């Protein structure tokens, strides 16, 4: 049987710190472009791979109900967009496009096909958006904003990591909902995008702010109704001081932290009591029944030009480790994607 | 007009630390036992005064929507049970018993009568319970448990400061609701009360536990569904590590903290995301429409012997400063009340 080269990004071993490129290595193995008979699997060619902050959790050797750790020596697993080359599964046929969990490699044999969604080609929608705007990050924004934040028209919304894969859609959904929206990001270029491309009412570069509390007081003189928290840490502590009574904080991720344990700690939780704040962590996977409604809303608004989406596209599987590592220093501008092969 | 001596506990000035007895002083002034004509006020004799941790917030010179600061040079203001001696208000007449905001003094002229509830004598219910079991602390337990914690039969409930004014009722309500309940307290005597008088399934003395995480893992091998947090600080951090998926934390107070700012910080908030925890601060005053329902439930259960209530009764107004200060070192066993005069 003919075998072809299959470049892979291998996970080397567990870490407790922020990821580095040396935690991964590029290897080449041989693969048959066949789904074995009786396996129920499909063999795909990966086109786009998604770099997401949650993946850091899988680089730790902690088994939890949240997500299983990666397997050392095996390719990184992540969300991607792939084309079916061969199928032993009646639900898929060669030529199908699928989005879901795949491997960081050129070709993957996917046994667990339950996570895959079939994608229909649409000239108006870039294929890569199925791992971003229309994928897990976009749905995280949708579920978090509508289901966790209980937004009301006219409310004051703050989004951190606002130009990121999730934040940029949170801000735009909040604007469509009639809210006043301010975003924080880590560079003047990102702040410019927030204000001039993504339609935020205001934005600030947290690296330029010696005092985050003062920055938030300047942007929200009347206080914050909703904080969509993508970063945790000092920004969360400052936001707690600026919430309005009955404010809501959706805790989506804590990309500022390099481990589950926050060494500096959060010091202003007493405001939860005095201001009757609700702080709620969430995972998009609890809301999957809303996925069709999400797709309808976002696709319709995107096609009307009311939603835009910024991607940071790296070229080639070899660039995946540096693209992933860059997430944790804010190197990416917009949703970080890696193009593995052309469509 | 005849004047009588009126002993008072005067608030001396603002502090940022835990209260000390020297922050208050006993003075005697003269008062007419009359409600001035046209004032709409009532003149009361104070019978019982309630010592509550929230009062520390009023000793800080921070104006917030939460609660106004005390006025230096004036008597401490707090919840109490009093008898009307004279009334210029058609809603009250001499001999009426009232519960609500009054002064830490023998006689008070109350102008703001809106906070007062009229109390009917009931042989089966000690009058002092109207500032405890049937007052603000009891209602805090009721509103927090039923409205914030969304309890379900069979769930695992943890209560800190469990023998205190609020905690002891939370635990008993949770037992009546069919939950498994564990309490923490600061002495073996309190642990004994929790297990043998208040009906908790299990209890531990946090001073005997070198590792709070380990203590909670021992008491809740399957994890905690509901944490009713009266203390904040390290216990909250340990509870975060032991919550079950979709757990709820009602943040009622943070008596372990000596200021709004928590110097050690909370380090385990990442679990909010991975376990989808909801953490909600609340004030009982947002739920006052439920007060009649609360009274029905608690009075009925109390009269059937299904709810008990432990009070720590200090005798005499002079003992009020030390009784209040003792709250913050856990000196009190049960709800701290000061008897100013006999009924």
XYZ file of C-alpha atoms in Angstrom:
686
model
C 0.000 0.000 0.000
C 1.290 3.445 -0.924
C 2.480 5.591 1.939
C 3.109 9.338 1.949
C 5.103 11.631 4.216
C 3.062 13.105 7.071
C 4.603 16.088 8.839
C 3.502 16.302 12.485
C 3.783 18.642 15.479
C 4.622 16.312 18.360
C 3.879 17.132 22.001
C 7.097 16.474 23.903
C 6.007 16.437 27.538
C 4.067 18.090 30.338
C 4.800 21.601 31.549
C 3.626 23.855 34.382
C 4.665 27.180 32.848
C 3.698 29.094 29.715
C 4.307 26.999 26.566
C 7.519 27.396 24.577
C 8.267 26.299 21.030
C 10.653 23.694 22.391
C 7.740 21.925 24.068
C 6.833 20.724 20.575
C 8.870 19.263 17.723
C 8.315 18.648 14.031
C 8.594 15.046 12.916
C 7.715 13.227 9.735
C 6.129 9.812 9.674
C 4.575 7.744 6.928
C 0.863 7.314 6.560
C -1.450 5.418 4.262
C -4.173 7.664 2.902
C -6.789 5.071 3.833
C -9.396 4.653 6.547
C -9.074 1.001 7.653
C -12.081 -1.167 6.944
C -14.204 -1.818 9.992
C -12.715 1.088 11.939
C -15.534 3.610 11.348
C -12.826 6.225 10.948
C -12.036 8.804 8.309
C -8.697 9.874 6.841
C -8.481 13.615 6.340
C -6.106 16.177 4.915
C -5.866 19.078 7.387
C -6.328 22.498 5.788
C -6.527 24.878 8.779
C -5.564 24.408 12.418
C -6.798 26.605 15.217
C -4.470 27.879 17.977
C -6.514 28.374 21.149
C -5.446 29.366 24.683
C -7.445 26.515 26.277
C -4.960 24.078 24.723
C -2.413 25.058 27.351
C -4.557 23.201 29.877
C -3.906 20.004 27.937
C -0.149 20.453 28.292
C -0.423 19.870 32.036
C -0.535 16.413 33.519
C -3.759 17.057 35.391
C -6.682 14.831 34.675
C -9.938 16.600 35.335
C -13.404 16.384 33.989
C -12.578 19.579 32.119
C -10.359 18.183 29.418
C -7.875 15.275 29.085
C -4.152 16.022 28.858
C -2.230 15.574 25.608
C -0.273 12.357 25.141
C 3.508 12.911 25.055
C 5.026 11.644 21.810
C 1.756 12.071 19.948
C 0.712 14.991 17.725
C -0.933 17.989 19.368
C -4.718 17.681 19.124
C -6.786 20.715 18.303
C -9.703 22.106 16.384
C -9.268 22.286 12.653
C -10.834 22.291 9.232
C -10.065 19.264 7.055
C -11.007 17.550 3.838
C -12.021 13.892 3.853
C -9.755 11.763 1.606
C -11.086 8.350 2.556
C -13.940 7.188 4.754
C -14.990 3.997 6.460
C -17.900 5.880 8.010
C -21.288 6.154 6.279
C -21.680 9.758 7.491
C -18.682 11.023 5.531
C -17.455 10.637 1.965
C -14.284 11.720 0.176
C -14.368 15.428 -0.626
C -16.443 16.334 2.444
C -15.177 19.268 4.484
C -15.289 18.809 8.251
C -14.554 21.021 11.277
C -13.714 19.626 14.704
C -10.983 17.867 16.651
C -8.078 16.771 14.498
C -4.299 16.401 14.770
C -1.534 18.917 14.221
C -0.242 17.076 11.176
C -0.799 17.001 7.440
C -3.038 13.942 7.459
C -5.087 12.579 10.320
C -6.931 9.364 10.871
C -9.941 10.442 12.932
C -11.678 7.723 14.907
C -13.851 9.887 17.112
C -15.981 11.494 14.471
C -18.680 12.739 16.888
C -16.998 16.126 17.328
C -17.005 16.809 13.578
C -19.425 19.125 11.815
C -19.784 18.903 8.059
C -19.128 22.244 6.382
C -20.864 23.390 3.206
C -18.816 25.559 0.887
C -20.085 29.130 0.765
C -18.333 31.614 -1.534
C -19.001 34.435 0.889
C -17.409 32.761 3.920
C -13.705 31.946 4.144
C -13.254 28.288 5.072
C -10.922 29.178 7.935
C -13.776 31.030 9.664
C -15.175 27.638 10.626
C -12.444 27.385 13.278
C -12.915 31.022 14.362
C -15.933 33.241 13.797
C -18.202 30.242 13.169
C -16.277 27.783 15.328
C -15.577 27.317 18.994
C -14.253 30.848 19.675
C -17.208 32.532 18.007
C -19.651 30.279 19.792
C -17.873 30.974 23.086
C -18.515 34.676 22.518
C -22.149 34.033 21.666
C -22.913 31.677 24.565
C -20.970 33.767 27.043
C -22.499 37.061 26.054
C -26.135 36.018 25.683
C -26.402 33.145 28.156
C -23.999 34.184 30.924
C -24.032 37.998 30.839
C -27.822 38.552 30.562
C -27.235 41.748 28.541
C -29.744 44.558 28.320
C -29.851 47.326 25.747
C -27.934 50.389 26.900
C -25.714 48.558 29.352
C -21.988 49.220 29.730
C -19.828 46.314 28.612
C -16.111 45.786 29.094
C -14.194 43.124 27.143
C -10.564 42.188 27.811
C -8.337 40.585 25.165
C -10.865 42.365 22.994
C -9.212 41.872 19.627
C -8.734 38.152 20.233
C -10.666 35.262 18.740
C -13.483 35.547 21.289
C -13.313 39.190 22.343
C -13.762 40.704 18.914
C -17.098 38.945 18.473
C -18.250 39.689 22.046
C -17.765 43.394 21.358
C -19.617 43.289 18.073
C -22.519 41.275 19.522
C -22.727 43.774 22.379
C -22.848 46.684 19.915
C -25.577 44.924 17.905
C -27.440 44.509 21.208
C -27.355 48.253 21.849
C -24.666 48.273 24.530
C -21.785 50.697 25.091
C -18.600 48.661 24.616
C -15.011 49.251 25.663
C -12.175 46.829 24.931
C -8.669 46.413 26.271
C -5.770 45.020 24.264
C -1.990 44.944 24.409
C -0.847 47.207 21.567
C -1.791 50.454 19.867
C -2.377 48.548 16.635
C -4.971 46.380 18.355
C -6.591 49.412 19.963
C -6.820 50.998 16.535
C -8.539 47.879 15.153
C -11.003 47.837 18.046
C -12.022 51.443 17.490
C -11.825 51.678 13.724
C -12.610 48.245 12.404
C -14.522 46.343 15.080
C -16.810 49.189 16.140
C -15.946 49.378 19.852
C -16.969 52.697 21.400
C -13.654 52.999 23.197
C -10.501 50.952 23.712
C -7.255 51.161 25.615
C -3.805 49.570 25.574
C -3.262 48.086 29.017
C 0.500 48.343 28.537
C 0.136 52.126 28.420
C -1.851 52.290 31.650
C 0.111 52.519 34.892
C -3.175 52.082 36.784
C -5.846 49.794 35.373
C -8.400 50.984 37.943
C -7.903 54.563 36.731
C -8.163 53.460 33.087
C -11.500 51.773 33.754
C -12.795 54.747 35.757
C -11.921 56.971 32.784
C -13.705 54.677 30.293
C -16.658 53.878 32.579
C -17.366 56.894 34.793
C -20.733 55.328 35.697
C -19.344 51.828 36.106
C -19.500 48.522 34.262
C -22.632 46.377 33.952
C -20.972 43.447 32.200
C -17.352 42.369 32.187
C -16.485 39.639 29.707
C -13.229 38.418 31.231
C -10.748 36.690 28.938
C -7.639 37.364 30.999
C -8.139 37.159 34.780
C -5.373 38.595 36.965
C -4.895 42.307 37.499
C -7.497 43.326 34.950
C -10.145 41.293 36.784
C -9.102 42.854 40.077
C -9.434 46.337 38.581
C -12.774 45.512 36.961
C -14.149 44.337 40.329
C -13.583 47.873 41.640
C -15.555 49.340 38.760
C -18.610 47.120 38.516
C -22.052 48.615 38.992
C -24.508 47.147 41.473
C -25.873 43.837 40.148
C -23.063 43.655 37.591
C -22.194 40.391 35.871
C -18.778 38.948 35.124
C -18.485 36.129 32.610
C -15.237 34.313 33.262
C -14.234 32.838 29.947
C -10.518 32.255 30.347
C -7.529 33.611 32.182
C -4.892 33.940 29.508
C -2.841 36.258 31.742
C -2.194 33.320 34.067
C 0.483 30.792 33.343
C -0.998 28.115 35.552
C -4.290 27.271 37.235
C -2.866 28.871 40.371
C -2.757 32.674 40.246
C 0.344 33.647 42.252
C -0.636 37.305 42.686
C -4.212 36.533 43.638
C -7.423 38.505 43.312
C -7.837 41.014 46.132
C -11.117 42.790 45.532
C -13.698 40.023 45.787
C -15.408 41.797 48.677
C -17.065 43.947 46.025
C -19.062 40.838 45.052
C -21.029 41.361 48.254
C -21.364 45.125 48.401
C -22.316 45.358 44.719
C -24.159 42.034 44.502
C -22.060 40.908 41.554
C -22.523 37.570 39.831
C -19.339 35.995 38.557
C -19.819 32.930 36.436
C -17.334 30.665 34.748
C -18.542 28.875 31.667
C -17.579 26.527 28.878
C -19.182 26.809 25.462
C -19.667 23.045 25.389
C -22.536 23.370 27.878
C -24.563 25.375 25.354
C -24.213 23.358 22.155
C -27.988 23.169 21.694
C -27.749 26.863 20.754
C -25.208 26.287 17.977
C -27.698 26.416 15.083
C -29.161 29.661 16.396
C -25.644 31.089 16.745
C -24.754 30.169 13.164
C -27.935 31.767 11.818
C -27.315 35.003 13.668
C -23.626 35.362 12.921
C -23.745 34.260 9.274
C -26.640 36.575 8.563
C -24.932 39.555 10.196
C -21.621 38.726 8.542
C -23.204 38.616 5.100
C -24.858 41.970 5.749
C -21.479 43.438 6.679
C -22.570 44.014 10.283
C -19.953 41.642 11.711
C -16.332 41.449 10.626
C -13.635 39.070 11.796
C -9.889 39.502 11.988
C -7.622 36.512 11.526
C -3.909 36.127 12.041
C -2.962 33.479 9.479
C 0.332 31.637 9.728
C 1.510 29.671 6.730
C 2.632 26.056 7.028
C 2.456 23.423 9.728
C 6.049 24.259 10.776
C 4.806 27.644 11.976
C 2.184 26.138 14.312
C 4.377 25.959 17.460
C 5.417 29.615 17.265
C 1.850 30.665 16.404
C 0.536 28.821 19.452
C 3.228 30.130 21.802
C 2.578 33.681 20.558
C -0.970 33.567 21.974
C 0.404 33.874 25.497
C 2.423 37.008 24.791
C -0.336 38.550 22.662
C 1.707 38.338 19.440
C -1.354 37.417 17.374
C -3.626 40.094 16.001
C -7.062 38.534 15.798
C -7.876 34.867 15.693
C -4.722 32.772 15.292
C -4.993 30.167 12.539
C -2.401 28.034 10.759
C -2.874 27.177 7.092
C -1.560 23.649 6.564
C -2.685 23.159 2.975
C -4.581 25.124 0.351
C -8.231 24.367 -0.209
C -39.299 68.827 81.258
C -37.848 65.860 83.097
C -34.633 64.441 81.717
C -33.073 61.062 82.432
C -29.550 59.691 82.054
C -28.924 57.977 78.719
C -25.856 55.771 78.523
C -24.426 55.602 74.983
C -21.735 53.757 73.006
C -20.085 56.514 70.990
C -18.224 55.886 67.735
C -14.876 57.630 68.078
C -13.514 57.722 64.541
C -12.817 55.874 61.317
C -10.522 52.860 61.135
C -9.065 50.661 58.388
C -8.241 47.654 60.568
C -10.264 45.243 62.666
C -12.306 47.084 65.322
C -10.977 47.448 68.869
C -12.857 48.348 72.034
C -11.011 51.660 72.124
C -12.710 52.674 68.868
C -15.831 53.182 70.989
C -16.434 54.863 74.325
C -19.237 54.919 76.865
C -20.745 58.329 77.575
C -23.831 59.479 79.389
C -26.038 62.271 78.129
C -29.448 63.508 79.195
C -32.558 62.800 77.240
C -36.234 63.706 77.497
C -38.402 60.636 77.150
C -40.572 62.456 74.618
C -41.021 62.353 70.847
C -41.172 66.024 69.820
C -44.505 67.154 68.374
C -44.457 67.457 64.603
C -41.325 65.325 64.233
C -43.037 62.064 63.258
C -40.502 60.317 65.459
C -40.735 57.813 68.276
C -38.819 57.627 71.552
C -37.846 54.072 72.439
C -36.163 52.168 75.221
C -33.668 49.742 73.702
C -33.976 46.175 75.015
C -31.643 44.163 72.765
C -28.888 45.261 70.412
C -27.488 43.098 67.645
C -23.744 42.840 66.967
C -23.227 42.112 63.284
C -20.038 41.827 61.207
C -21.391 44.117 58.458
C -21.183 47.015 60.937
C -17.421 47.080 60.496
C -18.033 48.477 57.003
C -19.646 51.520 58.618
C -16.492 52.201 60.647
C -14.639 53.061 57.438
C -14.842 56.475 55.876
C -15.940 55.119 52.515
C -19.195 56.331 51.095
C -20.718 53.755 48.800
C -24.179 52.819 47.759
C -23.763 49.822 50.067
C -24.124 51.531 53.429
C -23.308 54.996 54.874
C -20.434 55.328 57.356
C -21.076 55.973 61.056
C -20.825 59.558 62.279
C -17.908 60.094 64.679
C -19.068 61.430 68.035
C -22.507 59.875 67.600
C -23.769 56.579 69.033
C -23.139 53.417 67.018
C -26.206 52.597 64.928
C -27.355 49.024 64.631
C -30.272 46.659 64.545
C -32.121 46.248 67.790
C -35.330 45.418 69.578
C -36.934 48.310 71.456
C -40.072 49.340 73.303
C -41.891 52.543 72.326
C -42.161 54.987 75.263
C -43.580 57.951 73.378
C -44.740 58.428 69.811
C -45.426 61.333 67.514
C -46.126 58.866 64.716
C -49.618 57.457 64.090
C -48.141 54.024 63.243
C -46.709 53.500 66.726
C -48.018 53.862 70.252
C -46.416 53.574 73.691
C -45.876 49.941 74.613
C -45.326 48.794 71.018
C -42.302 46.570 70.451
C -40.268 47.355 67.349
C -37.266 45.774 65.599
C -35.008 47.686 63.239
C -32.311 50.364 63.154
C -31.755 52.025 66.502
C -28.868 53.486 68.505
C -26.397 51.842 70.849
C -27.787 53.667 73.872
C -30.451 53.173 76.485
C -33.017 55.447 74.845
C -33.212 56.449 71.189
C -35.219 59.032 69.350
C -35.911 57.338 66.020
C -36.823 59.626 63.144
C -36.491 57.161 60.293
C -39.209 54.741 61.296
C -39.411 53.033 57.869
C -36.900 50.330 58.853
C -38.958 49.304 61.890
C -41.131 46.216 62.057
C -43.724 45.935 64.817
C -43.264 42.783 66.864
C -46.129 40.864 68.454
C -45.373 39.151 71.737
C -45.353 35.393 71.427
C -44.700 33.302 74.534
C -42.921 30.671 72.487
C -40.406 33.024 70.868
C -37.727 34.897 72.822
C -37.902 38.611 72.007
C -34.182 38.714 71.221
C -34.742 36.301 68.324
C -36.200 39.227 66.391
C -32.675 40.527 65.890
C -31.306 37.043 65.100
C -33.242 34.017 63.956
C -36.184 36.135 62.809
C -34.181 39.256 62.012
C -31.596 40.274 59.455
C -29.168 37.357 60.073
C -31.895 34.742 59.784
C -33.303 36.360 56.684
C -29.794 36.539 55.191
C -29.539 32.771 55.634
C -32.964 32.247 54.055
C -32.472 34.558 51.069
C -28.924 33.395 50.470
C -29.711 29.714 50.659
C -32.949 29.606 48.693
C -32.511 32.510 46.272
C -28.755 32.496 45.612
C -27.721 28.846 46.036
C -30.555 27.185 44.042
C -30.401 24.123 46.312
C -31.579 20.689 45.274
C -32.399 17.774 47.526
C -29.381 15.523 48.057
C -26.797 18.165 47.252
C -23.586 18.645 49.253
C -23.503 21.937 51.146
C -20.585 23.562 52.924
C -21.100 26.464 55.363
C -18.267 28.478 56.901
C -18.644 30.368 60.184
C -21.309 27.729 60.566
C -22.240 28.336 64.193
C -22.605 32.078 63.642
C -25.775 34.121 63.375
C -26.266 33.295 59.694
C -24.443 29.991 59.309
C -26.399 28.068 61.930
C -29.659 28.711 60.101
C -28.173 28.027 56.649
C -27.136 24.592 57.855
C -30.532 23.819 59.353
C -32.400 25.026 56.261
C -30.119 22.891 54.116
C -30.845 19.835 56.285
C -34.600 20.503 56.083
C -34.135 20.701 52.302
C -32.607 17.224 52.229
C -28.986 18.247 51.691
C -25.795 16.838 53.219
C -24.286 19.646 55.291
C -20.800 20.261 56.652
C -19.827 23.306 58.684
C -16.532 24.860 59.678
C -15.979 26.815 62.878
C -13.082 28.001 65.015
C -13.270 25.890 68.184
C -14.054 22.365 69.291
C -16.972 23.688 71.337
C -18.524 25.157 68.186
C -17.873 21.960 66.246
C -19.649 20.053 68.973
C -22.655 22.376 68.744
C -22.780 21.987 64.980
C -22.805 18.214 65.153
C -24.854 17.654 68.297
C -27.249 20.564 68.533
C -27.608 22.079 65.070
C -27.856 18.819 63.150
C -24.938 19.259 60.751
C -23.811 15.958 59.218
C -20.176 16.827 59.793
C -18.113 19.737 61.079
C -14.460 20.673 61.527
C -12.401 23.188 63.464
C -10.366 25.107 60.908
C -7.768 25.911 63.573
C -7.003 22.196 63.831
C -6.519 21.785 60.084
C -3.048 22.461 58.698
C -4.483 22.099 55.195
C -8.009 23.350 54.479
C -8.025 21.743 51.035
C -7.330 18.370 52.638
C -10.032 18.969 55.273
C -12.604 19.670 52.580
C -11.502 16.675 50.508
C -11.996 14.511 53.606
C -15.490 15.914 54.285
C -16.559 16.051 50.645
C -14.874 13.188 48.754
C -17.290 13.793 45.856
C -17.040 17.581 46.014
C -19.236 20.487 47.058
C -22.369 21.591 45.232
C -23.047 24.679 47.328
C -20.642 26.762 49.390
C -22.285 29.370 51.609
C -19.299 31.627 52.231
C -19.322 33.765 55.351
C -15.578 34.229 55.636
C -13.742 34.663 52.313
C -9.947 34.326 52.373
C -8.194 30.986 52.600
C -11.368 28.996 53.183
C -12.844 30.346 49.944
C -9.634 29.485 48.109
C -9.761 25.926 49.450
C -13.464 25.581 48.645
C -12.819 26.633 45.036
C -10.577 23.572 44.686
C -13.352 21.300 45.942
C -16.423 22.504 44.107
C -18.280 20.139 41.795
C -19.050 21.068 38.208
C -21.814 23.681 38.122
C -21.302 24.420 41.826
C -22.634 27.603 43.368
C -20.950 29.896 45.865
C -23.066 32.411 47.756
C -20.777 35.154 49.007
C -22.433 36.521 52.091
C -19.589 38.199 53.921
C -15.872 37.955 54.410
C -15.403 38.135 58.140
C -11.856 36.759 57.822
C -10.845 39.967 56.053
C -10.020 43.064 57.992
C -10.568 45.406 55.083
C -12.279 45.425 51.709
C -8.882 44.634 50.227
C -7.752 41.050 50.738
C -3.963 41.208 51.113
C -3.358 37.488 50.527
C -5.680 37.276 47.576
C -7.703 34.434 46.102
C -5.609 32.223 43.877
C -7.893 29.512 42.550
C -10.470 31.413 40.544
C -9.491 29.517 37.401
C -11.705 26.731 38.719
C -14.678 29.003 38.000
C -14.075 28.250 34.328
C -13.141 24.594 34.386
C -15.991 23.715 36.757
C -18.469 26.329 35.501
C -18.993 27.717 38.979
C -21.329 30.592 39.744
C -20.180 32.891 42.528
C -22.702 35.450 43.606
C -22.505 38.170 46.190
C -25.779 39.214 47.753
C -27.414 41.438 50.328
C -30.565 40.362 52.112
C -32.068 43.807 51.508
C -32.618 42.917 47.843
C -35.058 40.174 48.831
C -37.301 41.866 51.392
C -40.459 40.918 49.475
C -39.775 37.382 50.729
C -39.692 38.375 54.407
C -43.246 37.232 55.238
C -42.622 33.864 53.617
C -39.370 33.546 55.587
C -41.102 34.312 58.892
C -43.831 31.742 58.203
C -41.309 29.025 57.415
C -38.910 29.664 60.256
C -41.501 30.319 62.984
C -43.419 27.206 62.041
C -40.287 25.033 62.067
C -39.046 26.598 65.269
C -42.316 25.900 67.058
C -42.183 22.298 65.876
C -38.684 21.978 67.292
C -37.168 21.483 63.851
C -35.060 24.625 64.039
C -33.047 25.764 67.045
C -31.040 28.940 67.499
C -27.985 29.617 69.622
C -27.448 33.070 71.059
C -24.478 34.552 72.830
C -26.078 37.091 75.167
C -23.984 39.826 76.765
C -25.476 41.723 79.670
C -25.512 45.524 79.752
C -24.782 48.256 77.239
C -21.255 48.613 78.637
C -20.461 45.132 77.275
C -21.455 46.050 73.718
C -17.994 47.183 72.494
C -16.276 43.981 73.617
C -19.142 41.862 72.287
C -18.845 43.547 68.893
C -15.041 43.324 68.767
C -15.251 39.641 69.721
C -17.079 38.861 66.467
C -13.863 39.318 64.516
C -11.878 36.858 66.580
C -14.745 34.378 66.770
C -15.206 34.832 70.524
C -18.997 34.621 70.242
C -20.752 31.282 70.249
C -23.882 31.739 68.188
C -25.631 34.978 67.426
C -24.111 37.851 69.436
C -26.730 39.965 71.207
C -26.460 42.553 73.968
C -29.254 42.871 76.527
C -29.612 46.556 77.389
C -32.749 46.322 79.519
C -35.158 43.662 80.671
C -38.436 43.265 78.836
